[in-house]
Amino acid sequence: MEEARKGLLGHLNMLEMEANNLELQQQELRQRGRQEELSANLQALLSKRDQLKVEIKANTSLQKMRTLLDRTGVPYERNEDVDDLEDGSDNSQLLLMMARHTQLKDLLHAHHLIGGYDVLQTRKGKGVCVSLATAYEGVYLETYNLEIDLGSNLRICRHNIPPFIPLERLVTQGNMQTDIRDFLDTLSQYLNAYAGRKQQLHLTKEIHSSVQVAESNALCTILVLMFTIPGEKAETTLCTLQYADHTQRLPTRVNIESEDTALASSPQWKKNQALLLETPLHTALVTMKKTGSIA
């Protein structure tokens, strides 16, 4: 009986020891799981920290773009900070796409601010090139370019504007520093008016073989045409068109010289003079030919 009791106590003692060992193992497992959880949280925090660093760098870069846009009215497309984002990681690629999207929005905003003129960055953001296209009757003609230095004061450093366009006077008298859109609009008026007068002269030579251009200047502000007046005596008439307003495509004065001294004061030629003042040259000549005023 005593031996059976001792055997039972030994068995209970063994079970208690196994239970204690099992509890210790469970504690170790719980501790190991907690350590793994803490390690995972640490890695997540470190990843979040790196992400925030990249976002701060991207936001700083974009802020520089907006600051430059506010100061000059033109966009800043790219800088070294943005280039640093191109490390190939998914996170950086996403931030780079966000930065470029913002750049495009700023480009559109600047495009609107300066009246729809095309703008390209030059010299790594230190300058911009503004393109001014000319057109007449729906046909695009020459395109002119201005490279503007974005220093403390805006300055034109290169251009291909024709020398007879008063560019320096427009810069001096205009408000390029405070309202670049107004300056570009005025310059565009000069260029488009010149292109329109030049195109009218080209169409006149192309359409009207009976009309000879006796004289014209580079700016096309003085044109001398030679007409033949139909009749028993074919008489030659000189018509001088003067364009005093260089921002317009129509003449401000029309003068007729003919061997027939009474021609200039005749009702028909007074109508022709009014027609030339109010209608593009090549179109007015078509009407004059239909009415029999010129051969």
Short mmCIF file of C-alpha atoms in Angstrom, two decimals:
data_model
loop_
_atom_site.label_atom_id
_atom_site.label_comp_id
_atom_site.label_asym_id
_atom_site.label_seq_id
_atom_site.Cartn_x
_atom_site.Cartn_y
_atom_site.Cartn_z
CA MET A 1 0.00 0.00 0.00
CA GLU A 2 2.81 2.33 0.94
CA GLU A 3 4.63 1.54 -2.27
CA ALA A 4 1.52 2.29 -4.34
CA ARG A 5 1.17 5.64 -2.57
CA LYS A 6 4.78 6.54 -3.32
CA GLY A 7 4.34 5.56 -6.95
CA LEU A 8 1.23 7.78 -7.27
CA LEU A 9 3.01 10.75 -5.68
CA GLY A 10 5.98 10.29 -8.03
CA HIS A 11 3.63 10.21 -11.01
CA LEU A 12 1.88 13.41 -9.84
CA ASN A 13 5.23 15.10 -9.31
CA MET A 14 6.27 14.15 -12.82
CA LEU A 15 3.03 15.53 -14.26
CA GLU A 16 3.54 18.79 -12.35
CA MET A 17 7.04 19.13 -13.73
CA GLU A 18 5.79 18.50 -17.27
CA ALA A 19 3.07 21.13 -16.74
CA ASN A 20 5.67 23.63 -15.55
CA ASN A 21 7.88 22.88 -18.52
CA LEU A 22 4.92 23.30 -20.87
CA GLU A 23 4.08 26.66 -19.29
CA LEU A 24 7.68 27.80 -19.72
CA GLN A 25 7.61 26.75 -23.36
CA GLN A 26 4.37 28.65 -23.95
CA GLN A 27 5.87 31.74 -22.30
CA GLU A 28 8.91 31.45 -24.55
CA LEU A 29 6.66 31.12 -27.61
CA ARG A 30 4.61 34.14 -26.54
CA GLN A 31 7.78 36.15 -25.94
CA ARG A 32 9.22 35.09 -29.28
CA GLY A 33 5.95 36.06 -31.04
CA ARG A 34 5.99 39.42 -29.28
CA GLN A 35 9.56 40.01 -30.40
CA GLU A 36 8.64 39.15 -33.98
CA GLU A 37 5.65 41.51 -33.80
CA LEU A 38 7.84 44.30 -32.37
CA SER A 39 10.43 43.67 -35.08
CA ALA A 40 7.75 43.86 -37.79
CA ASN A 41 6.42 47.11 -36.31
CA LEU A 42 9.95 48.51 -36.21
CA GLN A 43 10.50 47.66 -39.86
CA ALA A 44 7.16 49.26 -40.77
CA LEU A 45 8.10 52.43 -38.88
CA LEU A 46 11.50 52.57 -40.57
CA SER A 47 9.85 52.16 -43.97
CA LYS A 48 7.35 54.90 -43.11
CA ARG A 49 10.22 57.16 -42.04
CA ASP A 50 12.01 56.63 -45.37
CA GLN A 51 8.80 57.31 -47.25
CA LEU A 52 8.27 60.54 -45.33
CA LYS A 53 11.82 61.64 -46.15
CA VAL A 54 11.19 61.12 -49.85
CA GLU A 55 7.83 62.92 -49.65
CA ILE A 56 9.44 65.87 -47.88
CA LYS A 57 12.08 66.07 -50.60
CA ALA A 58 9.41 65.91 -53.32
CA ASN A 59 7.25 68.54 -51.61
CA THR A 60 10.27 70.82 -51.23
CA SER A 61 11.01 70.43 -54.94
CA LEU A 62 7.43 71.21 -55.93
CA GLN A 63 7.38 74.21 -53.62
CA LYS A 64 10.43 75.57 -55.44
CA MET A 65 8.56 75.19 -58.73
CA ARG A 66 5.53 77.08 -57.44
CA THR A 67 7.68 79.82 -55.92
CA LEU A 68 9.44 80.35 -59.24
CA LEU A 69 6.12 80.37 -61.07
CA ASP A 70 4.69 82.98 -58.70
CA ARG A 71 7.73 85.20 -59.12
CA THR A 72 8.17 85.04 -62.90
CA GLY A 73 4.89 83.83 -64.35
CA VAL A 74 6.61 80.89 -66.06
CA PRO A 75 7.00 77.25 -65.03
CA TYR A 76 9.99 75.46 -63.64
CA GLU A 77 9.93 71.99 -65.16
CA ARG A 78 12.78 70.12 -63.52
CA ASN A 79 15.60 70.39 -61.00
CA GLU A 80 18.18 68.22 -59.26
CA ASP A 81 15.84 67.42 -56.36
CA VAL A 82 13.36 65.86 -58.73
CA ASP A 83 16.15 63.98 -60.49
CA ASP A 84 17.16 62.47 -57.13
CA LEU A 85 13.75 60.76 -56.92
CA GLU A 86 14.55 58.54 -59.89
CA ASP A 87 16.03 55.67 -57.88
CA GLY A 88 13.80 53.01 -59.44
CA SER A 89 11.70 52.15 -56.36
CA ASP A 90 7.92 51.94 -56.71
CA ASN A 91 7.45 54.62 -54.06
CA SER A 92 9.85 57.02 -55.75
CA GLN A 93 8.32 56.37 -59.17
CA LEU A 94 4.89 57.23 -57.77
CA LEU A 95 6.20 60.44 -56.23
CA LEU A 96 7.98 61.31 -59.47
CA MET A 97 4.73 60.87 -61.40
CA MET A 98 2.98 63.13 -58.89
CA ALA A 99 5.72 65.74 -59.30
CA ARG A 100 5.49 65.63 -63.09
CA HIS A 101 1.71 65.88 -62.93
CA THR A 102 2.06 69.03 -60.84
CA GLN A 103 4.63 70.37 -63.30
CA LEU A 104 2.18 69.87 -66.17
CA LYS A 105 -0.53 71.69 -64.23
CA ASP A 106 1.89 74.55 -63.58
CA LEU A 107 2.83 74.60 -67.27
CA LEU A 108 -0.82 74.91 -68.25
CA HIS A 109 -1.30 77.66 -65.67
CA ALA A 110 1.71 79.58 -66.98
CA HIS A 111 0.52 78.98 -70.55
CA HIS A 112 -2.76 80.64 -69.56
CA LEU A 113 -1.06 83.49 -67.69
CA ILE A 114 0.98 84.61 -70.69
CA GLY A 115 -1.86 84.34 -73.19
CA GLY A 116 -1.39 80.88 -74.65
CA TYR A 117 2.16 81.30 -75.93
CA ASP A 118 4.30 78.17 -76.07
CA VAL A 119 6.99 78.09 -73.38
CA LEU A 120 10.05 75.83 -73.10
CA GLN A 121 12.61 75.72 -70.30
CA THR A 122 16.20 76.57 -71.24
CA ARG A 123 19.55 76.44 -69.45
CA LYS A 124 18.27 74.11 -66.71
CA GLY A 125 15.58 76.45 -65.50
CA LYS A 126 17.57 79.67 -65.69
CA GLY A 127 15.65 80.82 -68.75
CA VAL A 128 12.59 80.16 -70.89
CA CYS A 129 11.98 80.31 -74.63
CA VAL A 130 8.65 81.85 -75.67
CA SER A 131 7.38 81.09 -79.19
CA LEU A 132 5.11 83.56 -81.00
CA ALA A 133 3.38 82.13 -84.06
CA THR A 134 1.98 84.34 -86.82
CA ALA A 135 -0.96 83.56 -89.08
CA TYR A 136 -3.12 85.18 -91.72
CA GLU A 137 -6.54 84.05 -92.92
CA GLY A 138 -6.19 80.75 -91.08
CA VAL A 139 -2.75 79.94 -92.49
CA TYR A 140 0.18 79.67 -90.07
CA LEU A 141 3.23 81.61 -91.22
CA GLU A 142 6.55 82.29 -89.46
CA THR A 143 7.21 81.53 -85.80
CA TYR A 144 9.45 83.84 -83.79
CA ASN A 145 11.23 83.03 -80.52
CA LEU A 146 12.40 84.95 -77.49
CA GLU A 147 14.76 83.50 -74.90
CA ILE A 148 14.17 85.28 -71.60
CA ASP A 149 16.64 85.20 -68.73
CA LEU A 150 14.91 84.58 -65.37
CA GLY A 151 17.15 86.72 -63.20
CA SER A 152 16.07 89.36 -60.71
CA ASN A 153 14.85 91.26 -63.78
CA LEU A 154 13.50 89.60 -66.89
CA ARG A 155 15.91 90.10 -69.79
CA ILE A 156 15.79 89.03 -73.44
CA CYS A 157 19.10 87.30 -74.14
CA ARG A 158 18.41 85.87 -77.61
CA HIS A 159 15.69 86.23 -80.26
CA ASN A 160 14.99 86.03 -83.98
CA ILE A 161 12.61 89.00 -84.16
CA PRO A 162 13.14 90.94 -87.44
CA PRO A 163 15.37 93.99 -86.85
CA PHE A 164 12.73 96.41 -88.15
CA ILE A 165 10.33 95.41 -85.35
CA PRO A 166 10.90 97.93 -82.48
CA LEU A 167 11.67 95.27 -79.88
CA GLU A 168 13.94 97.42 -77.68
CA ARG A 169 11.38 100.22 -77.62
CA LEU A 170 8.64 97.77 -76.66
CA VAL A 171 10.79 96.44 -73.81
CA THR A 172 11.67 99.96 -72.60
CA GLN A 173 8.23 101.53 -72.95
CA GLY A 174 6.23 98.45 -72.10
CA ASN A 175 5.80 96.71 -68.78
CA MET A 176 7.72 93.50 -69.41
CA GLN A 177 8.80 93.27 -65.77
CA THR A 178 5.31 93.62 -64.28
CA ASP A 179 3.03 92.30 -67.02
CA ILE A 180 4.81 90.01 -69.46
CA ARG A 181 1.51 89.01 -71.06
CA ASP A 182 0.81 92.60 -72.12
CA PHE A 183 4.32 92.88 -73.54
CA LEU A 184 3.95 89.64 -75.51
CA ASP A 185 0.49 90.65 -76.77
CA THR A 186 1.85 93.94 -78.12
CA LEU A 187 4.83 92.23 -79.73
CA SER A 188 2.51 89.62 -81.24
CA GLN A 189 0.38 92.40 -82.74
CA TYR A 190 3.43 93.85 -84.48
CA LEU A 191 4.54 90.46 -85.77
CA ASN A 192 1.11 89.34 -86.97
CA ALA A 193 0.46 92.69 -88.64
CA TYR A 194 3.79 92.47 -90.45
CA ALA A 195 3.10 88.86 -91.46
CA GLY A 196 -0.37 89.84 -92.68
CA ARG A 197 0.91 92.73 -94.81
CA LYS A 198 3.68 90.54 -96.21
CA GLN A 199 1.20 87.77 -97.04
CA GLN A 200 -1.14 90.24 -98.77
CA LEU A 201 1.75 91.41 -100.90
CA HIS A 202 2.65 87.80 -101.74
CA LEU A 203 -0.97 87.00 -102.72
CA THR A 204 -1.14 90.16 -104.82
CA LYS A 205 1.89 89.08 -106.83
CA GLU A 206 0.52 85.54 -107.12
CA ILE A 207 -3.08 86.35 -108.10
CA HIS A 208 -2.87 89.61 -110.03
CA SER A 209 -0.42 89.30 -112.91
CA SER A 210 -1.53 92.68 -114.31
CA VAL A 211 -0.56 94.50 -111.09
CA GLN A 212 3.11 95.28 -110.67
CA VAL A 213 4.74 96.04 -107.32
CA ALA A 214 6.96 99.02 -108.10
CA GLU A 215 8.28 99.49 -104.57
CA SER A 216 7.99 98.05 -101.06
CA ASN A 217 10.02 98.29 -97.85
CA ALA A 218 11.10 95.48 -95.52
CA LEU A 219 8.32 96.13 -93.01
CA CYS A 220 5.74 96.30 -95.83
CA THR A 221 4.47 99.64 -94.52
CA ILE A 222 4.89 101.39 -97.88
CA LEU A 223 3.68 99.73 -101.08
CA VAL A 224 3.68 101.30 -104.53
CA LEU A 225 1.57 99.46 -107.09
CA MET A 226 1.31 100.04 -110.84
CA PHE A 227 -2.10 99.57 -112.45
CA THR A 228 -3.23 99.65 -116.05
CA ILE A 229 -6.51 101.52 -116.54
CA PRO A 230 -8.61 99.93 -119.32
CA GLY A 231 -9.97 102.16 -122.10
CA GLU A 232 -9.18 103.57 -125.52
CA LYS A 233 -5.88 104.78 -124.09
CA ALA A 234 -4.32 102.32 -121.71
CA GLU A 235 -3.07 104.57 -118.93
CA THR A 236 -0.67 103.67 -116.17
CA THR A 237 -1.63 104.57 -112.61
CA LEU A 238 0.49 104.47 -109.47
CA CYS A 239 -1.20 103.59 -106.19
CA THR A 240 0.72 104.20 -102.96
CA LEU A 241 -0.43 102.52 -99.75
CA GLN A 242 0.97 103.75 -96.44
CA TYR A 243 0.59 101.86 -93.15
CA ALA A 244 1.21 104.39 -90.36
CA ASP A 245 -0.06 101.99 -87.68
CA HIS A 246 2.41 99.11 -87.69
CA THR A 247 0.10 96.96 -85.56
CA GLN A 248 -2.54 96.85 -88.32
CA ARG A 249 -2.83 95.01 -91.62
CA LEU A 250 -4.80 97.68 -93.46
CA PRO A 251 -3.35 100.94 -94.81
CA THR A 252 -4.04 104.30 -93.20
CA ARG A 253 -3.62 106.26 -96.45
CA VAL A 254 -4.09 105.51 -100.16
CA ASN A 255 -2.83 107.91 -102.84
CA ILE A 256 -3.52 107.70 -106.60
CA GLU A 257 -1.24 109.22 -109.24
CA SER A 258 -2.25 109.12 -112.92
CA GLU A 259 -1.68 110.91 -116.19
CA ASP A 260 -5.41 111.55 -116.06
CA THR A 261 -5.55 114.28 -113.39
CA ALA A 262 -9.30 113.88 -113.04
CA LEU A 263 -9.06 110.16 -112.22
CA ALA A 264 -8.25 110.52 -108.52
CA SER A 265 -11.30 112.72 -107.90
CA SER A 266 -13.73 110.56 -109.89
CA PRO A 267 -16.53 108.81 -107.91
CA GLN A 268 -15.35 105.35 -108.95
CA TRP A 269 -11.78 105.89 -107.74
CA LYS A 270 -12.96 107.44 -104.52
CA LYS A 271 -14.82 104.16 -103.96
CA ASN A 272 -11.64 102.28 -104.85
CA GLN A 273 -9.64 104.29 -102.32
CA ALA A 274 -12.21 103.50 -99.62
CA LEU A 275 -12.13 99.84 -100.66
CA LEU A 276 -8.34 99.69 -100.32
CA LEU A 277 -8.55 101.27 -96.86
CA GLU A 278 -11.15 98.79 -95.60
CA THR A 279 -10.30 95.52 -97.43
CA PRO A 280 -7.14 93.39 -97.68
CA LEU A 281 -5.13 94.38 -100.73
CA HIS A 282 -5.47 91.18 -102.79
CA THR A 283 -9.23 91.05 -102.13
CA ALA A 284 -9.72 94.72 -103.01
CA LEU A 285 -7.89 94.25 -106.31
CA VAL A 286 -10.25 91.39 -107.25
CA THR A 287 -13.22 93.70 -106.73
CA MET A 288 -11.55 96.52 -108.67
CA LYS A 289 -10.91 94.17 -111.59
CA LYS A 290 -14.54 92.99 -111.57
CA THR A 291 -15.77 96.58 -111.74
CA GLY A 292 -13.41 97.35 -114.62
CA SER A 293 -11.31 99.84 -112.67
CA ILE A 294 -8.10 97.98 -113.52
CA ALA A 295 -7.16 95.65 -116.34
#
